[in-house]
Coordinates of C-alpha atoms and ligand atoms in Angstrom, one line a residue:
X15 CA 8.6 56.1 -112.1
X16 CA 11.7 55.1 -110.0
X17 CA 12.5 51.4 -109.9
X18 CA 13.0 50.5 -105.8
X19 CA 16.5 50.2 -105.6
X20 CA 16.8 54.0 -107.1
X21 CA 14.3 54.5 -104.3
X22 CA 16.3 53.0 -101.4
X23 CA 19.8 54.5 -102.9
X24 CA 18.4 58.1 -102.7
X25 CA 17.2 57.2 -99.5
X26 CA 19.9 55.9 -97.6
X27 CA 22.3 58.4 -99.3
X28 CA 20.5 61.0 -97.4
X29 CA 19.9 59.6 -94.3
X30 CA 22.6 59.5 -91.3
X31 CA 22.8 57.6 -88.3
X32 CA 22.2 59.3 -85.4
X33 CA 25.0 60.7 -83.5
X34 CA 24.1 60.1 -80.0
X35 CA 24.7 57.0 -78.4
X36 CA 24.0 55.6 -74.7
X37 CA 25.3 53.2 -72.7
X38 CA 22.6 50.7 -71.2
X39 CA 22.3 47.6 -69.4
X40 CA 22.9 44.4 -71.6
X41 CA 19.6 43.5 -69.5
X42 CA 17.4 46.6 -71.1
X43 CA 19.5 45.8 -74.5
X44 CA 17.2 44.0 -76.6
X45 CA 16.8 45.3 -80.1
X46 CA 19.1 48.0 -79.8
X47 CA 22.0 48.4 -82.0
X48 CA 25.4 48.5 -80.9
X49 CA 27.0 51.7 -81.2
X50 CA 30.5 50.3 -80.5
X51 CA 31.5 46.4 -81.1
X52 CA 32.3 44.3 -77.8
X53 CA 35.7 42.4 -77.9
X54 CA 36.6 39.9 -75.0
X55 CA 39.0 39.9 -72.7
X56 CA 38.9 36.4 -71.9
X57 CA 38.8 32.9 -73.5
X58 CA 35.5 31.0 -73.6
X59 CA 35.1 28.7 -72.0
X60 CA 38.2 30.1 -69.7
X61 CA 39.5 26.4 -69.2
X62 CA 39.0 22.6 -70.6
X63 CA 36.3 21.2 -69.4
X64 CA 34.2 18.5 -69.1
X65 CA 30.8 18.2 -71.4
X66 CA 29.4 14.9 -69.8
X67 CA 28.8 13.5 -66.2
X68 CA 31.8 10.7 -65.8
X69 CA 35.0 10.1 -65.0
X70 CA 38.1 12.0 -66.2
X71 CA 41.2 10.0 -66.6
X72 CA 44.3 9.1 -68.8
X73 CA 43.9 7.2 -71.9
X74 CA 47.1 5.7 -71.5
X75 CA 45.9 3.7 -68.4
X76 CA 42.8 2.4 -70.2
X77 CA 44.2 -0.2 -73.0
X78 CA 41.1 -2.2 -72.4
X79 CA 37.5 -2.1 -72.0
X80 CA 36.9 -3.0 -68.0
X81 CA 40.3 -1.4 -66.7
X82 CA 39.7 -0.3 -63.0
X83 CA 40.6 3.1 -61.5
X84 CA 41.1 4.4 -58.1
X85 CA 38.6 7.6 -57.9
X86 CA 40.8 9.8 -56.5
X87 CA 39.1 12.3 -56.2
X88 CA 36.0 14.3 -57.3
X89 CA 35.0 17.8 -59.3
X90 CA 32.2 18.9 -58.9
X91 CA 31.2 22.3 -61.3
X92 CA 33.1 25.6 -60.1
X93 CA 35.5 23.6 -58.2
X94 CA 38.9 22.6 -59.1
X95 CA 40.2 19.7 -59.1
X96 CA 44.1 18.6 -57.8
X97 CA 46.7 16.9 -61.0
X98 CA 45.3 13.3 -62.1
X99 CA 47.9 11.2 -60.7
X100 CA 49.0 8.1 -62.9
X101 CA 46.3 5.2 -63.0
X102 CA 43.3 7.4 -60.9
X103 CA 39.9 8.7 -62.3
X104 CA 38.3 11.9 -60.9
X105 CA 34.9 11.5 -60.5
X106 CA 33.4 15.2 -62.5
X107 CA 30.6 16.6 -63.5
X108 CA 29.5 19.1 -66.5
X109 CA 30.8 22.0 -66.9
X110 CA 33.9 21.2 -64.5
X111 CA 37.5 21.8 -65.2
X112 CA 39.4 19.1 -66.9
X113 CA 42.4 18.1 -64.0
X114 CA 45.7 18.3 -65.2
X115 CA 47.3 15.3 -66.5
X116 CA 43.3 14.1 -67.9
X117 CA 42.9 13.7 -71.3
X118 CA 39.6 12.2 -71.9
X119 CA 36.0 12.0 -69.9
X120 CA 34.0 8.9 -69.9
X121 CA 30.3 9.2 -69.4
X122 CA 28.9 7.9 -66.4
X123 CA 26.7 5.4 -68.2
X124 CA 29.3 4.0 -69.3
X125 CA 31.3 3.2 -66.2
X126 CA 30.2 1.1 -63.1
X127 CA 31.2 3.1 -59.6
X128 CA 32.2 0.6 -56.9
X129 CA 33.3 1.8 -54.1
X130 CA 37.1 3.6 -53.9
X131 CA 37.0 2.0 -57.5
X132 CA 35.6 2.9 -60.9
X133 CA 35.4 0.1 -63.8
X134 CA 35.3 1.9 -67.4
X135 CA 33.8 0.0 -69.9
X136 CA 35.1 1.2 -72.8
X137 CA 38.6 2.4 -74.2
X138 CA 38.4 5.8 -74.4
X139 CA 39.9 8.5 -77.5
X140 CA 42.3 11.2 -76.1
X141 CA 40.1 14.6 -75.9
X142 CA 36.8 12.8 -75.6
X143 CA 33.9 14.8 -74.0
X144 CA 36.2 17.9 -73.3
X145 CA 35.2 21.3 -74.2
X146 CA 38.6 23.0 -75.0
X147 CA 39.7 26.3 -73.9
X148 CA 38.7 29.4 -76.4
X149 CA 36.8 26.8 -78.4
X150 CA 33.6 29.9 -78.7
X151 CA 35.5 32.9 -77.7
X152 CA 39.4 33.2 -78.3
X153 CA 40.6 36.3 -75.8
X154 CA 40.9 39.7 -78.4
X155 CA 38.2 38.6 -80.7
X156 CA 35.6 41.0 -81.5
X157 CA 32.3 39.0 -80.4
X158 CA 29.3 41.3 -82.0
X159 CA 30.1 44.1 -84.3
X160 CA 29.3 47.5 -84.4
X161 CA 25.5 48.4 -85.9
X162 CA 24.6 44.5 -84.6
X163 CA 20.6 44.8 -83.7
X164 CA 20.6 43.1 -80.5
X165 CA 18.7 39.8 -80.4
X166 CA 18.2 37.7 -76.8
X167 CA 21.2 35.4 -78.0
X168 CA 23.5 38.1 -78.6
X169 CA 22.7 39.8 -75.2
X170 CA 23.8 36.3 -74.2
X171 CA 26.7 36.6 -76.1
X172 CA 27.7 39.7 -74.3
X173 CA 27.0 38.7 -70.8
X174 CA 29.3 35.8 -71.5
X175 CA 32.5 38.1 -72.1
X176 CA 31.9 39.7 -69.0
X177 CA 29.9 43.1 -70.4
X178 CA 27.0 44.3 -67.9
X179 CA 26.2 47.5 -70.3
X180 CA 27.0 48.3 -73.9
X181 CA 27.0 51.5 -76.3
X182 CA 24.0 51.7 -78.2
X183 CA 22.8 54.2 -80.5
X184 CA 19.9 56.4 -79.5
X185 CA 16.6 55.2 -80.3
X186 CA 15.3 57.1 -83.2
X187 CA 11.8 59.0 -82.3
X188 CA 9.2 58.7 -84.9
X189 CA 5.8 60.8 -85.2
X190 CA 3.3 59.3 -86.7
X191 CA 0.0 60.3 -88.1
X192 CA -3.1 59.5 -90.1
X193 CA -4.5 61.1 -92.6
X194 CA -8.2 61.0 -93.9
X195 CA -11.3 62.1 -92.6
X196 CA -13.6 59.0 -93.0
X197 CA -10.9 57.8 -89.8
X198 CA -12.6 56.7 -86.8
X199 CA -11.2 54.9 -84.2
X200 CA -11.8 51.2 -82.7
X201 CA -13.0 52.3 -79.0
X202 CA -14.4 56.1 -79.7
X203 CA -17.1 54.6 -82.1
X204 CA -18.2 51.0 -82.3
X205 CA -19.5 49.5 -85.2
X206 CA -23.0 49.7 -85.1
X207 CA -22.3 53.4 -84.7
X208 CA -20.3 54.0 -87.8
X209 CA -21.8 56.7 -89.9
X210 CA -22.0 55.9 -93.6
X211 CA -18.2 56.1 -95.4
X212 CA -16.0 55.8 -92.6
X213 CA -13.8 53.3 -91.9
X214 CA -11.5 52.2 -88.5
X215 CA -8.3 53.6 -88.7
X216 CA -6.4 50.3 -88.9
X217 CA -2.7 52.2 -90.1
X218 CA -2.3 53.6 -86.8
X219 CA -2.1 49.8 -85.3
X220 CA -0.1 48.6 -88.2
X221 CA 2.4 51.4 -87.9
X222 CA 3.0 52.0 -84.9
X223 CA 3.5 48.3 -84.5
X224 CA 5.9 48.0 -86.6
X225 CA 7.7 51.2 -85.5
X226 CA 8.2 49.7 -82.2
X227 CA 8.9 46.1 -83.2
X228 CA 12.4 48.0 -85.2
X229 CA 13.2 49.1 -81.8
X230 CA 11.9 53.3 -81.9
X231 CA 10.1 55.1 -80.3
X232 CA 6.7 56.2 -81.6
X233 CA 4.9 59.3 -80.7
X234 CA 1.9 58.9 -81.8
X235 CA -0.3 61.9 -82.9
X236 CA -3.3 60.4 -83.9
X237 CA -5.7 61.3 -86.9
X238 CA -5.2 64.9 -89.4
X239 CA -8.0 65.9 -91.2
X240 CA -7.6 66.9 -94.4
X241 CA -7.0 69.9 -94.8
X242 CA -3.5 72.1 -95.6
X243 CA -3.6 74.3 -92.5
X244 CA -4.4 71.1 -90.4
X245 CA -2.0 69.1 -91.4
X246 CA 0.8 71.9 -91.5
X247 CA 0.0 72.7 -88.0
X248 CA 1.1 68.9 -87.5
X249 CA 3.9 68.3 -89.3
X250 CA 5.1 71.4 -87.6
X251 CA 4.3 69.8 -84.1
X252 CA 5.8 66.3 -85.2
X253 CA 8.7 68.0 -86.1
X254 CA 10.0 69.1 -83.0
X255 CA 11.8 66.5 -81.0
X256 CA 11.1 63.4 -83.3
X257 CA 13.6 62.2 -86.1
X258 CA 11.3 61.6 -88.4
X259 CA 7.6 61.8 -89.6
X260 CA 5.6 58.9 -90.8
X261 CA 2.7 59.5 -92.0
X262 CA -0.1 57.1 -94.0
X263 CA -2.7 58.2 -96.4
X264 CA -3.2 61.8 -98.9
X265 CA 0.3 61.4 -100.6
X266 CA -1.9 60.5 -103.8
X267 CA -2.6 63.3 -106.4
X268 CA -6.0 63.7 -105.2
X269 CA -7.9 67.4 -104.2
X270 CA -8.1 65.8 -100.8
X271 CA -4.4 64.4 -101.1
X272 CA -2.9 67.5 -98.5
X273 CA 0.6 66.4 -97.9
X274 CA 2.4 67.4 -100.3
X275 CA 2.0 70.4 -100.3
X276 CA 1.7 70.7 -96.9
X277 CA 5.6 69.0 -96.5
X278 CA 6.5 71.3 -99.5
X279 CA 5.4 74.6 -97.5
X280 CA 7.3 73.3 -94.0
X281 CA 10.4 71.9 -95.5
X282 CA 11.1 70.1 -98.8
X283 CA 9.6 67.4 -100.5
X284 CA 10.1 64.9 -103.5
X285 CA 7.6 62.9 -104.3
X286 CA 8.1 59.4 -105.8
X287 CA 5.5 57.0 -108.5
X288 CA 7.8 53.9 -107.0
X289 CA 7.8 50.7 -109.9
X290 CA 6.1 48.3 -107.0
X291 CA 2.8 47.0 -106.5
X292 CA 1.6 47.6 -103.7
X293 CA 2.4 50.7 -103.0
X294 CA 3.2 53.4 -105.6
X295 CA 2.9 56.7 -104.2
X296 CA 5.9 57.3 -101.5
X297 CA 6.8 61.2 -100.3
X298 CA 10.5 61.6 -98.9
X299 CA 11.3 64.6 -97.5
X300 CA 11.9 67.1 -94.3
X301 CA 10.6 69.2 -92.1
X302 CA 11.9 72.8 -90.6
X303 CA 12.1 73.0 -86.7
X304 CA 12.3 76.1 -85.3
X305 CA 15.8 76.0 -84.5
X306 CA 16.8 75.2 -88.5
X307 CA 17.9 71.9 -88.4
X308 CA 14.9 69.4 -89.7
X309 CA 12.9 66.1 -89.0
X310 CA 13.1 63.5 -92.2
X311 CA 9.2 62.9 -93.6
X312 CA 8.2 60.0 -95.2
X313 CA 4.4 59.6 -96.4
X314 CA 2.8 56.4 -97.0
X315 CA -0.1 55.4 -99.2
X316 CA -3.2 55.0 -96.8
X317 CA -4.0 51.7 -98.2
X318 CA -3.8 49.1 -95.6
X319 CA -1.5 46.5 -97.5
X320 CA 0.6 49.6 -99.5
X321 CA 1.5 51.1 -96.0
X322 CA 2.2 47.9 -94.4
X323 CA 4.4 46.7 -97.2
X324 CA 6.3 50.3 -98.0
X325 CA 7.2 50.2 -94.5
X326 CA 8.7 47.2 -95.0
X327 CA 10.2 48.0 -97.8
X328 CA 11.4 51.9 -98.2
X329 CA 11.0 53.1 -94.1
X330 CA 12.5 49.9 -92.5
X331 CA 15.9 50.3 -94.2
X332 CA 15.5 54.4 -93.3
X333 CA 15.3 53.2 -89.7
X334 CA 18.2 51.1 -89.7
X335 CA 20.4 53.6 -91.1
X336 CA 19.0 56.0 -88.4
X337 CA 20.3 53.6 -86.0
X338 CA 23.4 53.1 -88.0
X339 CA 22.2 49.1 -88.8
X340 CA 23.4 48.0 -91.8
X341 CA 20.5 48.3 -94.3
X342 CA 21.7 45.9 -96.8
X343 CA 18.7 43.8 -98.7
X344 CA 16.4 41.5 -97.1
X345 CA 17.4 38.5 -97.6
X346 CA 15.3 36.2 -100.6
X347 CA 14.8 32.4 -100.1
X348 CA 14.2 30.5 -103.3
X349 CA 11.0 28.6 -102.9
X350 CA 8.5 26.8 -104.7
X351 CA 5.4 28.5 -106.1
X352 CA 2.6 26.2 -105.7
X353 CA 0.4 28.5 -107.6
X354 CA 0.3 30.2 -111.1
X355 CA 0.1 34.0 -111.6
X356 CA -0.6 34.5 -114.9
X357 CA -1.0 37.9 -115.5
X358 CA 2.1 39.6 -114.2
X359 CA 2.0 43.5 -113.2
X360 CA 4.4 46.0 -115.4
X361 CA 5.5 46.7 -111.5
X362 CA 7.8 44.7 -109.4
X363 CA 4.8 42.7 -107.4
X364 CA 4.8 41.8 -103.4
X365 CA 2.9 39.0 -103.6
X366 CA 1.3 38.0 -100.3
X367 CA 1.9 33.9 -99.3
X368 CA 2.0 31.5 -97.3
X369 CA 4.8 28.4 -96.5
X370 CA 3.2 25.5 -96.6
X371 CA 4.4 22.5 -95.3
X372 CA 5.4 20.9 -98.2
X373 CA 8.2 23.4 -98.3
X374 CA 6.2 25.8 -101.0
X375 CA 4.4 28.6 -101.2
X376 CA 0.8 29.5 -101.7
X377 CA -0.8 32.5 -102.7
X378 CA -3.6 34.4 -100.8
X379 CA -6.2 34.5 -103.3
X380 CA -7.4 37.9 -103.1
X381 CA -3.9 40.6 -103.3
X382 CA -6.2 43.8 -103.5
X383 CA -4.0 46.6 -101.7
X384 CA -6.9 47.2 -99.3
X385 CA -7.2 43.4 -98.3
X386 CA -5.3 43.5 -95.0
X387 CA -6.4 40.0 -94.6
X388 CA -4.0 38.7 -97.2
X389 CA -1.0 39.9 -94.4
X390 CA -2.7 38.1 -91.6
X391 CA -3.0 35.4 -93.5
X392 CA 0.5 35.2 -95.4
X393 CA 3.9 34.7 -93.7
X394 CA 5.7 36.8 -96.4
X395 CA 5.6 38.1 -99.6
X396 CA 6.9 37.0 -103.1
X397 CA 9.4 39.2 -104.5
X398 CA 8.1 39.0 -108.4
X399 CA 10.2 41.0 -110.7
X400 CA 8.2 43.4 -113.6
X401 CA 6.3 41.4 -115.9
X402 CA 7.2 38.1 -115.0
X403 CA 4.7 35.5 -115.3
X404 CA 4.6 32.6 -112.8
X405 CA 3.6 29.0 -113.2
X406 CA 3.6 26.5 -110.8
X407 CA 6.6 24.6 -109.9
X408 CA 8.7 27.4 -110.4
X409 CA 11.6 28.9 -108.1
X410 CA 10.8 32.4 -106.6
X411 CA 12.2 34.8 -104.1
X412 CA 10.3 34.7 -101.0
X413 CA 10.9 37.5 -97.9
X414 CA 9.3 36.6 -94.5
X415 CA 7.9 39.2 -92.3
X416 CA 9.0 37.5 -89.6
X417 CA 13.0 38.5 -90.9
X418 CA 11.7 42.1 -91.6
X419 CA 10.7 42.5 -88.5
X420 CA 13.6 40.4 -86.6
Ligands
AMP508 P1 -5.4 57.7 -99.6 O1 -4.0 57.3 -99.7 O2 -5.6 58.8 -98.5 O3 -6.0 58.1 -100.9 O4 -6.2 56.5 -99.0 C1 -6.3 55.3 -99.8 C2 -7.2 54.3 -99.2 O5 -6.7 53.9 -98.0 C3 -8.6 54.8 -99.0 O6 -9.5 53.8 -99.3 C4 -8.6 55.2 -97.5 O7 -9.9 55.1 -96.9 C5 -7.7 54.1 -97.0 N1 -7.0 54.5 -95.7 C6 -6.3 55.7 -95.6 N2 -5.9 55.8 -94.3 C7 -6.2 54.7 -93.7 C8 -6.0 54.2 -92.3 N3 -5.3 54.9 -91.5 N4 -6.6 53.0 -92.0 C9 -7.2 52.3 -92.9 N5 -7.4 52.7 -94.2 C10 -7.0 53.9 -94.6
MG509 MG1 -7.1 60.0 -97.9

């Protein structure tokens, strides 16, 4: 058996970002990854100014709460104001450049407008209210980095150095298939139709799902029998003009388990018995196209929870490196187990939970590999090391989906 990490390193040490890149709108950006980083050109915010409806004036000529100003003049946002003469307010509004010779706002609640005149009821602290110059951007910084997956606040981030359009890497193209033939689907046969032993191909939803949510595209080929010549003829067909295959169910040992073989007569395969639970049986490997170069395969287990959490897992982390994304671990939260599990597997466990609102976790009761209700229900999954028993009260490593997926 090979423990996860062994897994992952063999993975990723095969595995190369794709070469092409593109240049798209920062509108049509979202969850891409950058290709090139974006540095700025310009400070941000470009100038002081004001963070508060007020008054902008000198401290010097406000010793006392009550002083009164002249408003000499007023700033309204995207205009500019002229120099703050000595013992003059200028009436300004968010967002506005700070006037020359102002050091400090005043809110507006605080001061009394009347007339020509302003009364400011308190003594104001130099710089108060002001958003300085470069305070988020400094000009020449580097504002996302290369292999950043773009989120709506970086696409923000972007748009506020100026960049209509960025360098992204391609979007990797995935095939993906099902295997098995007790698969029907939801909408060809409905459920008082189901012939005895088959089952709705639920996979194909998950997958795909997830496929899109890491920002690839899917091409979707629907169910393979099994059989070898069938599911040959696919891989051959998924091969051409996809990056790689994804495939759920028949990577077992089974008479009726066709893809191995099938991968090992198109291409290459290694099969892997990974140390995890769910999920043991995982096939890496590739695919010949016609024109000699190859598609990377990986084949999932066909149980609901083991494909749902190896994709997580071992095909996530292949897809960011496609899309040169750093694939480092996902990152583990120490929380509270609010639940005992007793009887620890010799395999490192994903234990499906839920947060609860008094800031621990609790466990779905039933964590059968076919139970796809236990990752409805759950939020995430417990990271629980090889044999370790857990009681209640104790400290584990949580993962959400909701990061996995982000
Ligand atoms: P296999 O890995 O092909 O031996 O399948 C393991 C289990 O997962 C069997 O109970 C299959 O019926 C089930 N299974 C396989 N593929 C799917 C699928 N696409 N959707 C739902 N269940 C599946
Ligand atoms: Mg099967």
């Amino acid at each position: 058996m090979l423990t996860l990490d062994e897994a992952l390193a063999r993975l990723l040490s095969a595995i190369r970002p794709l070469a092409e890149t593109e240049r798209v709108s920062t509108f049509e950006a979202r969850g891409r990854v950058l290709a090139e980083g974006v540095r700025s050109s310009l400070d941000v915010p470009p100038q002081d100014n004001s963070s508060m409806d007020g008054y902008a004036l000198r401290c010097a000529d406000v010793r006392e709460a009550g002083t009164l100003l002249t408003v000499a003049q007023r700033i309204p946002a995207g205009h500019v104001g002229q120099p703050l003469q000595a013992g003059t307010a200028a009436r300004i509004f968010t967002g506005a450049q700070v006037p020359p010779g102002a050091d400090a706002i005043v809110m507006q609640e605080q001061c009394e407008a009347l007339g020509d005149e302003v009364r400011i009821g308190i003594v104001p602290q130099p710089g108060q209210w002001i958003r300085r110059r470069g305070e988020d951007v400094v000009s020449g910084a580097e504002v996302l980095a290369r292999g950043t997956r773009l989120t709506p606040q970086a696409l923000g981030m972007a748009a506020s150095v100026g960049a209509a359009s960025l360098t992204v890497s391609r979007r990797p193209r995935v095939a993906l298939f099902s295997t098995g033939d007790e698969l029907v689907m939801p909408g060809e046969t409905a459920p008082e139709q189901m012939r005895p032993g088959a089952i709705y191909n639920s996979n194909r939803f998950t997958l795909r799902g997830l496929i899109e949510a890491l920002g690839c595209e899917c091409n979707d080929l629907g169910i393979v029998p099994d059989r070898l010549d069938a599911t040959r003829e696919a891989l051959r067909r998924a091969a051409q003009g996809n990056d790689l295959i994804v495939t759920s169910g028949g990577v077992s040992v089974g008479e009726e388990d066709h893809l191995r073989p099938a991968v090992q007569a198109e291409g290459r395969v290694d099969y892997w018995q990974m140390a995890i639970k769910p999920g043991k049986p995982l096939a890496f490997g590739e695919v010949r196209r016609a024109d000699g170069s190859h598609a990377w395969f990986m084949g999932l287990p066909g149980n609901p929870v083991s494909s749902f959490i190896t994709f997580l897992l071992v095909v996530r982390p292949a897809l960011m490196a496609l899309q040169g994304a750093p694939a480092g671990a996902p990152r583990a939260l120490k929380l509270r187990a609010d639940f005992d599990w007793p009887r620890p597997d010799k395999r490192r466990e994903f234990l499906r939970v839920r947060r609860n609102e008094a800031g621990g976790l609790d466990l779905y009761p039933n964590q059968s590999s076919g139970v796809l209700t236990s990752a409805v229900w759950g939020d995430g999954v417990v990271d629980n090391p090889s044999g370790q028993a857990i009681a209640k009260g104790d400290l584990v490593d949580f993962l959400s989906f909701a990061e996995l997926l982000a």
